[in-house]
mmCIF file of C-alpha atoms in Angstrom:
data_model
loop_
_atom_site.group_PDB
_atom_site.id
_atom_site.type_symbol
_atom_site.label_atom_id
_atom_site.label_comp_id
_atom_site.label_asym_id
_atom_site.label_seq_id
_atom_site.Cartn_x
_atom_site.Cartn_y
_atom_site.Cartn_z
ATOM 1 C CA GLY D 31 -9.152 -3.877 -17.295
ATOM 2 C CA THR D 32 -6.750 -1.091 -16.520
ATOM 3 C CA LEU D 33 -5.157 0.283 -13.384
ATOM 4 C CA MET D 34 -4.049 3.848 -14.037
ATOM 5 C CA CYS D 35 -1.519 5.117 -11.485
ATOM 6 C CA THR D 36 -0.330 8.696 -11.654
ATOM 7 C CA TYR D 37 2.438 9.381 -9.167
ATOM 8 C CA SER D 38 3.126 12.742 -7.590
ATOM 9 C CA ALA D 39 6.707 13.923 -7.919
ATOM 10 C CA GLY D 40 6.765 16.448 -5.087
ATOM 11 C CA GLY D 41 9.621 18.030 -3.198
ATOM 12 C CA GLY D 42 11.274 17.097 0.060
ATOM 13 C CA ASN D 43 10.143 14.589 2.631
ATOM 14 C CA GLY D 44 7.053 15.288 4.668
ATOM 15 C CA ASP D 45 8.217 12.490 6.935
ATOM 16 C CA ASP D 46 11.745 13.018 8.146
ATOM 17 C CA THR D 47 12.776 9.631 6.833
ATOM 18 C CA SER D 48 10.643 8.376 4.228
ATOM 19 C CA SER D 49 6.055 9.084 1.574
ATOM 20 C CA ILE D 50 2.067 6.847 -2.276
ATOM 21 C CA SER D 51 0.398 10.317 -1.955
ATOM 22 C CA GLY D 52 -2.999 11.606 -1.062
ATOM 23 C CA GLY D 53 -5.343 13.007 1.501
ATOM 24 C CA GLY D 54 -8.154 11.411 3.475
ATOM 25 C CA ASP D 55 -9.644 7.970 3.213
ATOM 26 C CA SER D 56 -13.261 8.914 3.697
ATOM 27 C CA SER D 57 -14.875 7.461 0.598
ATOM 28 C CA GLN D 58 -14.017 3.940 -0.385
ATOM 29 C CA GLN D 59 -17.068 3.528 -2.525
ATOM 30 C CA GLN D 60 -17.026 1.022 -5.309
ATOM 31 C CA SER D 61 -19.589 0.365 -7.921
ATOM 32 C CA SER D 62 -19.449 -2.749 -10.001
ATOM 33 C CA SER D 63 -21.605 -4.571 -12.438
ATOM 34 C CA GLY D 64 -20.787 -7.749 -14.229
ATOM 35 C CA GLY D 65 -17.427 -9.518 -14.069
ATOM 36 C CA GLY D 66 -13.894 -8.232 -13.589
ATOM 37 C CA GLY D 67 -14.277 -5.570 -16.228
ATOM 38 C CA ASP D 68 -12.558 -2.322 -17.002
ATOM 39 C CA THR D 69 -11.485 -0.797 -13.709
ATOM 40 C CA GLU D 70 -9.552 2.447 -13.464
ATOM 41 C CA LEU D 71 -7.768 3.719 -10.381
ATOM 42 C CA THR D 72 -5.535 6.705 -9.989
ATOM 43 C CA ILE D 73 -2.596 6.574 -7.630
ATOM 44 C CA THR D 74 -4.524 8.834 -5.278
ATOM 45 C CA SER D 75 -6.971 6.000 -4.694
ATOM 46 C CA ILE D 76 -4.106 3.656 -3.879
ATOM 47 C CA ASN D 77 -2.345 6.286 -1.798
ATOM 48 C CA GLY D 78 -5.325 7.500 0.114
ATOM 49 C CA GLY D 79 -5.860 10.612 -1.973
ATOM 50 C CA THR D 80 -8.879 12.786 -2.437
ATOM 51 C CA ASP D 81 -11.212 9.878 -2.318
ATOM 52 C CA SER D 82 -13.461 11.074 -5.097
ATOM 53 C CA SER D 83 -10.938 9.120 -7.131
ATOM 54 C CA GLN D 84 -11.463 6.074 -4.954
ATOM 55 C CA GLN D 85 -14.691 5.324 -6.705
ATOM 56 C CA GLN D 86 -14.146 2.414 -9.013
ATOM 57 C CA SER D 87 -16.459 1.113 -11.632
ATOM 58 C CA SER D 88 -16.277 -2.171 -13.397
ATOM 59 C CA SER D 89 -18.490 -3.518 -16.086
ATOM 60 C CA GLY D 90 -18.437 -6.153 -18.726
ATOM 61 C CA GLY D 91 -16.197 -9.180 -18.956
ATOM 62 C CA GLY D 92 -12.548 -9.471 -18.144
ATOM 63 C CA GLY D 93 -10.286 -11.183 -15.753
ATOM 64 C CA GLY D 94 -10.891 -12.791 -12.503
ATOM 65 C CA GLY D 95 -14.578 -13.118 -11.946
ATOM 66 C CA GLY D 96 -16.936 -11.387 -9.550
ATOM 67 C CA GLN D 97 -17.481 -7.931 -8.198
ATOM 68 C CA ASN D 98 -14.893 -5.805 -6.446
ATOM 69 C CA SER D 99 -14.952 -6.881 -2.823
ATOM 70 C CA GLU D 100 -13.391 -5.964 0.478
ATOM 71 C CA LEU D 101 -10.312 -7.706 1.830
ATOM 72 C CA THR D 102 -9.491 -7.856 5.539
ATOM 73 C CA ILE D 103 -6.110 -6.621 6.796
ATOM 74 C CA THR D 104 -5.297 -6.435 10.512
ATOM 75 C CA SER D 105 -2.253 -6.401 12.768
ATOM 76 C CA PRO D 106 -1.737 -8.217 16.079
ATOM 77 C CA ALA D 107 0.496 -5.291 17.093
ATOM 78 C CA PHE D 108 -2.094 -2.486 17.008
ATOM 79 C CA ASP D 109 -5.794 -1.827 16.571
ATOM 80 C CA ASP D 110 -7.182 -0.252 13.430
ATOM 81 C CA GLY D 111 -7.055 3.488 14.064
ATOM 82 C CA GLY D 112 -4.887 3.041 17.140
ATOM 83 C CA PRO D 113 -1.352 4.238 17.830
ATOM 84 C CA CYS D 114 1.601 2.675 16.051
ATOM 85 C CA PRO D 115 3.950 1.052 18.605
ATOM 86 C CA ILE D 116 7.302 2.796 18.650
ATOM 87 C CA GLN D 117 9.256 -0.290 17.543
ATOM 88 C CA TYR D 118 7.606 0.030 14.136
ATOM 89 C CA THR D 119 8.639 3.666 13.734
ATOM 90 C CA ALA D 120 11.904 5.289 12.690
ATOM 91 C CA ASP D 121 12.149 6.606 16.254
ATOM 92 C CA GLY D 122 12.340 2.991 17.415
ATOM 93 C CA SER D 123 13.545 -0.216 15.742
ATOM 94 C CA ASN D 124 12.091 0.697 12.342
ATOM 95 C CA ALA D 125 10.775 -2.873 12.005
ATOM 96 C CA SER D 126 7.896 -3.609 9.688
ATOM 97 C CA PRO D 127 4.778 -4.564 11.663
ATOM 98 C CA PRO D 128 3.189 -8.009 11.500
ATOM 99 C CA LEU D 129 0.128 -8.028 9.250
ATOM 100 C CA ARG D 130 -2.684 -10.555 8.903
ATOM 101 C CA PHE D 131 -4.898 -11.125 5.879
ATOM 102 C CA SER D 132 -7.890 -12.942 7.270
ATOM 103 C CA SER D 133 -10.413 -13.084 4.464
ATOM 104 C CA THR D 134 -10.556 -15.232 1.363
ATOM 105 C CA PRO D 135 -9.483 -13.120 -1.615
ATOM 106 C CA PRO D 136 -11.970 -12.552 -4.446
ATOM 107 C CA PRO D 137 -12.290 -15.320 -7.038
ATOM 108 C CA GLY D 138 -9.585 -15.043 -9.675
ATOM 109 C CA THR D 139 -7.055 -13.348 -7.385
ATOM 110 C CA GLN D 140 -3.485 -14.288 -8.297
ATOM 111 C CA SER D 141 -1.556 -11.768 -6.240
ATOM 112 C CA LEU D 142 -1.864 -9.056 -3.618
ATOM 113 C CA VAL D 143 -0.205 -5.631 -3.490
ATOM 114 C CA LEU D 144 0.389 -3.791 -0.201
ATOM 115 C CA ILE D 145 0.990 -0.055 0.022
ATOM 116 C CA MET D 146 1.646 1.907 3.233
ATOM 117 C CA THR D 147 1.394 5.676 2.976
ATOM 118 C CA ASP D 148 1.298 8.822 5.048
ATOM 119 C CA PRO D 149 -1.336 10.958 3.296
ATOM 120 C CA GLN D 150 -0.209 13.987 5.338
ATOM 121 C CA GLY D 151 3.452 13.536 4.471
ATOM 122 C CA ARG D 152 5.460 15.840 2.254
ATOM 123 C CA GLY D 153 3.158 18.785 2.755
ATOM 124 C CA ASP D 154 -0.019 16.731 2.207
ATOM 125 C CA GLN D 155 1.275 15.418 -1.118
ATOM 126 C CA GLY D 156 1.628 12.054 0.551
ATOM 127 C CA TYR D 157 4.576 9.802 1.234
ATOM 128 C CA VAL D 158 5.037 6.093 0.420
ATOM 129 C CA HIS D 159 6.604 4.128 3.278
ATOM 130 C CA TRP D 160 6.245 0.584 1.957
ATOM 131 C CA LEU D 161 5.307 -1.008 -1.349
ATOM 132 C CA VAL D 162 5.071 -4.805 -1.685
ATOM 133 C CA ALA D 163 3.945 -6.629 -4.843
ATOM 134 C CA ASN D 164 3.358 -10.254 -5.840
ATOM 135 C CA ILE D 165 2.212 -11.335 -2.400
ATOM 136 C CA PRO D 166 0.683 -14.784 -3.024
ATOM 137 C CA ALA D 167 -3.105 -14.772 -3.108
ATOM 138 C CA ALA D 168 -3.226 -17.475 -0.440
ATOM 139 C CA SER D 169 -0.940 -15.542 1.932
ATOM 140 C CA SER D 170 -2.221 -15.176 5.487
ATOM 141 C CA GLY D 171 -0.084 -12.082 6.055
ATOM 142 C CA LEU D 172 3.441 -10.709 6.443
ATOM 143 C CA GLU D 173 5.716 -11.430 9.377
ATOM 144 C CA GLU D 174 7.271 -8.774 11.567
ATOM 145 C CA GLY D 175 10.623 -7.256 10.701
ATOM 146 C CA ILE D 176 11.001 -7.971 6.985
ATOM 147 C CA PRO D 177 14.385 -6.495 6.012
ATOM 148 C CA PRO D 178 14.885 -4.274 2.948
ATOM 149 C CA ASN D 179 15.931 -6.029 -0.241
ATOM 150 C CA ALA D 180 14.878 -9.343 1.288
ATOM 151 C CA SER D 181 15.842 -12.106 -1.118
ATOM 152 C CA GLY D 182 14.452 -15.591 -1.552
ATOM 153 C CA ARG D 183 10.869 -14.480 -1.015
ATOM 154 C CA GLU D 184 7.791 -14.833 -3.165
ATOM 155 C CA PHE D 185 7.019 -11.109 -3.073
ATOM 156 C CA TYR D 186 8.787 -7.972 -4.289
ATOM 157 C CA GLN D 187 9.557 -4.885 -2.204
ATOM 158 C CA ILE D 188 9.584 -1.827 -4.464
ATOM 159 C CA LEU D 189 11.519 1.390 -3.803
ATOM 160 C CA ASN D 190 9.606 3.652 -1.432
ATOM 161 C CA ASP D 191 9.819 7.438 -1.339
ATOM 162 C CA GLY D 192 12.980 7.163 0.735
ATOM 163 C CA ASP D 193 14.594 5.085 -2.052
ATOM 164 C CA ILE D 194 14.537 1.994 0.175
ATOM 165 C CA ALA D 195 13.337 -1.323 -1.280
ATOM 166 C CA GLY D 196 11.540 -2.131 1.926
ATOM 167 C CA TYR D 197 9.819 -0.646 4.927
ATOM 168 C CA THR D 198 10.542 2.780 6.417
ATOM 169 C CA GLY D 199 8.693 3.497 9.639
ATOM 170 C CA PRO D 200 6.809 6.635 10.620
ATOM 171 C CA LYS D 201 8.726 9.706 11.708
ATOM 172 C CA PRO D 202 6.667 12.829 11.101
ATOM 173 C CA PRO D 203 8.385 16.217 11.280
ATOM 174 C CA HIS D 204 8.578 17.828 14.703
ATOM 175 C CA GLY D 205 5.587 19.995 15.387
ATOM 176 C CA SER D 206 3.416 18.441 12.671
ATOM 177 C CA GLY D 207 1.211 16.623 15.147
ATOM 178 C CA GLU D 208 -0.303 13.200 14.741
ATOM 179 C CA HIS D 209 -0.114 11.556 11.307
ATOM 180 C CA LYS D 210 -2.219 8.702 9.958
ATOM 181 C CA TYR D 211 -0.401 5.778 8.355
ATOM 182 C CA VAL D 212 -2.584 3.803 5.967
ATOM 183 C CA PHE D 213 -1.958 0.219 4.862
ATOM 184 C CA LYS D 214 -3.936 -0.737 1.760
ATOM 185 C CA LEU D 215 -4.111 -4.284 0.448
ATOM 186 C CA PHE D 216 -5.215 -4.826 -3.163
ATOM 187 C CA ALA D 217 -6.162 -8.016 -5.006
ATOM 188 C CA PHE D 218 -5.262 -8.416 -8.691
ATOM 189 C CA ASP D 219 -5.943 -11.103 -11.261
ATOM 190 C CA GLY D 220 -2.289 -11.520 -12.247
ATOM 191 C CA THR D 221 1.280 -11.025 -11.087
ATOM 192 C CA VAL D 222 4.030 -8.561 -11.948
ATOM 193 C CA SER D 223 7.441 -9.386 -13.389
ATOM 194 C CA LEU D 224 10.365 -7.094 -12.595
ATOM 195 C CA SER D 225 13.916 -7.809 -13.750
ATOM 196 C CA ASP D 226 15.461 -6.251 -10.631
ATOM 197 C CA PRO D 227 12.870 -5.650 -7.918
ATOM 198 C CA SER D 228 15.417 -3.985 -5.614
ATOM 199 C CA THR D 229 15.760 -1.084 -8.067
ATOM 200 C CA ALA D 230 12.180 -1.088 -9.371
ATOM 201 C CA THR D 231 10.244 2.146 -8.922
ATOM 202 C CA LYS D 232 6.585 2.992 -8.484
ATOM 203 C CA ASP D 233 6.457 3.807 -12.193
ATOM 204 C CA ASP D 234 7.777 0.331 -13.039
ATOM 205 C CA LEU D 235 5.061 -1.220 -10.906
ATOM 206 C CA ASP D 236 2.507 1.107 -12.439
ATOM 207 C CA GLN D 237 3.291 -0.195 -15.910
ATOM 208 C CA GLN D 238 2.902 -3.788 -14.764
ATOM 209 C CA LEU D 239 -0.379 -3.206 -12.929
ATOM 210 C CA ALA D 240 -1.849 -1.456 -15.957
ATOM 211 C CA ASP D 241 -2.298 -4.875 -17.550
ATOM 212 C CA LEU D 242 -4.128 -6.381 -14.586
ATOM 213 C CA ASN D 243 -7.666 -6.179 -13.210
ATOM 214 C CA TYR D 244 -8.258 -4.865 -9.703
ATOM 215 C CA LEU D 245 -10.585 -7.136 -7.726
ATOM 216 C CA GLY D 246 -10.770 -5.821 -4.157
ATOM 217 C CA LYS D 247 -9.204 -3.787 -1.359
ATOM 218 C CA GLY D 248 -8.734 -3.764 2.405
ATOM 219 C CA THR D 249 -7.521 -0.923 4.636
ATOM 220 C CA LEU D 250 -5.784 -0.675 8.011
ATOM 221 C CA MET D 251 -4.638 2.521 9.711
ATOM 222 C CA CYS D 252 -2.470 3.486 12.677
ATOM 223 C CA THR D 253 -1.374 6.849 14.036
ATOM 224 C CA TYR D 254 1.913 8.334 15.180
ATOM 225 C CA GLY D 255 2.573 11.878 16.308
ATOM 226 C CA GLY D 256 5.659 14.006 15.955
ATOM 227 C CA ALA D 257 7.143 15.405 19.122
#
């Protein structure tokens, strides 16, 4: 199967500090038949984009077993759809929030990928705040306050749209109102290999994921409003 990611270049920051792109998250429909199969996603589906592109189809054989299924991602720090506590924003401590993965991943899952985006950032082109790959399939979540370029860990943090290999918290432009920050967790039937994860880009990850099958997704969202 194939994961096709097309990244938006875009101009300046929609968030004052940091933005994978896209609009709403209204349609997370998936259709699948047969095993892992040939699944295509555009980066807008990963980012939160125009969710017509969030429809995935899979058919035939291929890696990892059963149908695309939902993962569960939550945080003990905020409710889904609730406000983001200030310590997890760039107006506060800019610490990454604690996350919990509470469901068993689909059969055949070898790694998870986490992407946090502001679909309204950068003039609605979207802004990537956090990009984490090679999270072990058996992981129960991510702890609070993971530093950028964290070494000695099983997962990779990829450069975000602020050129930080780690988390950059919400900080929408003044007067732009409340923004939605979307965490998406994806299951894949393989892992990625990057020679220097601290300098790896979204395009580098894209090339790696193109060889893997997408097996499932979970979504969590919080809000934060500019003053």
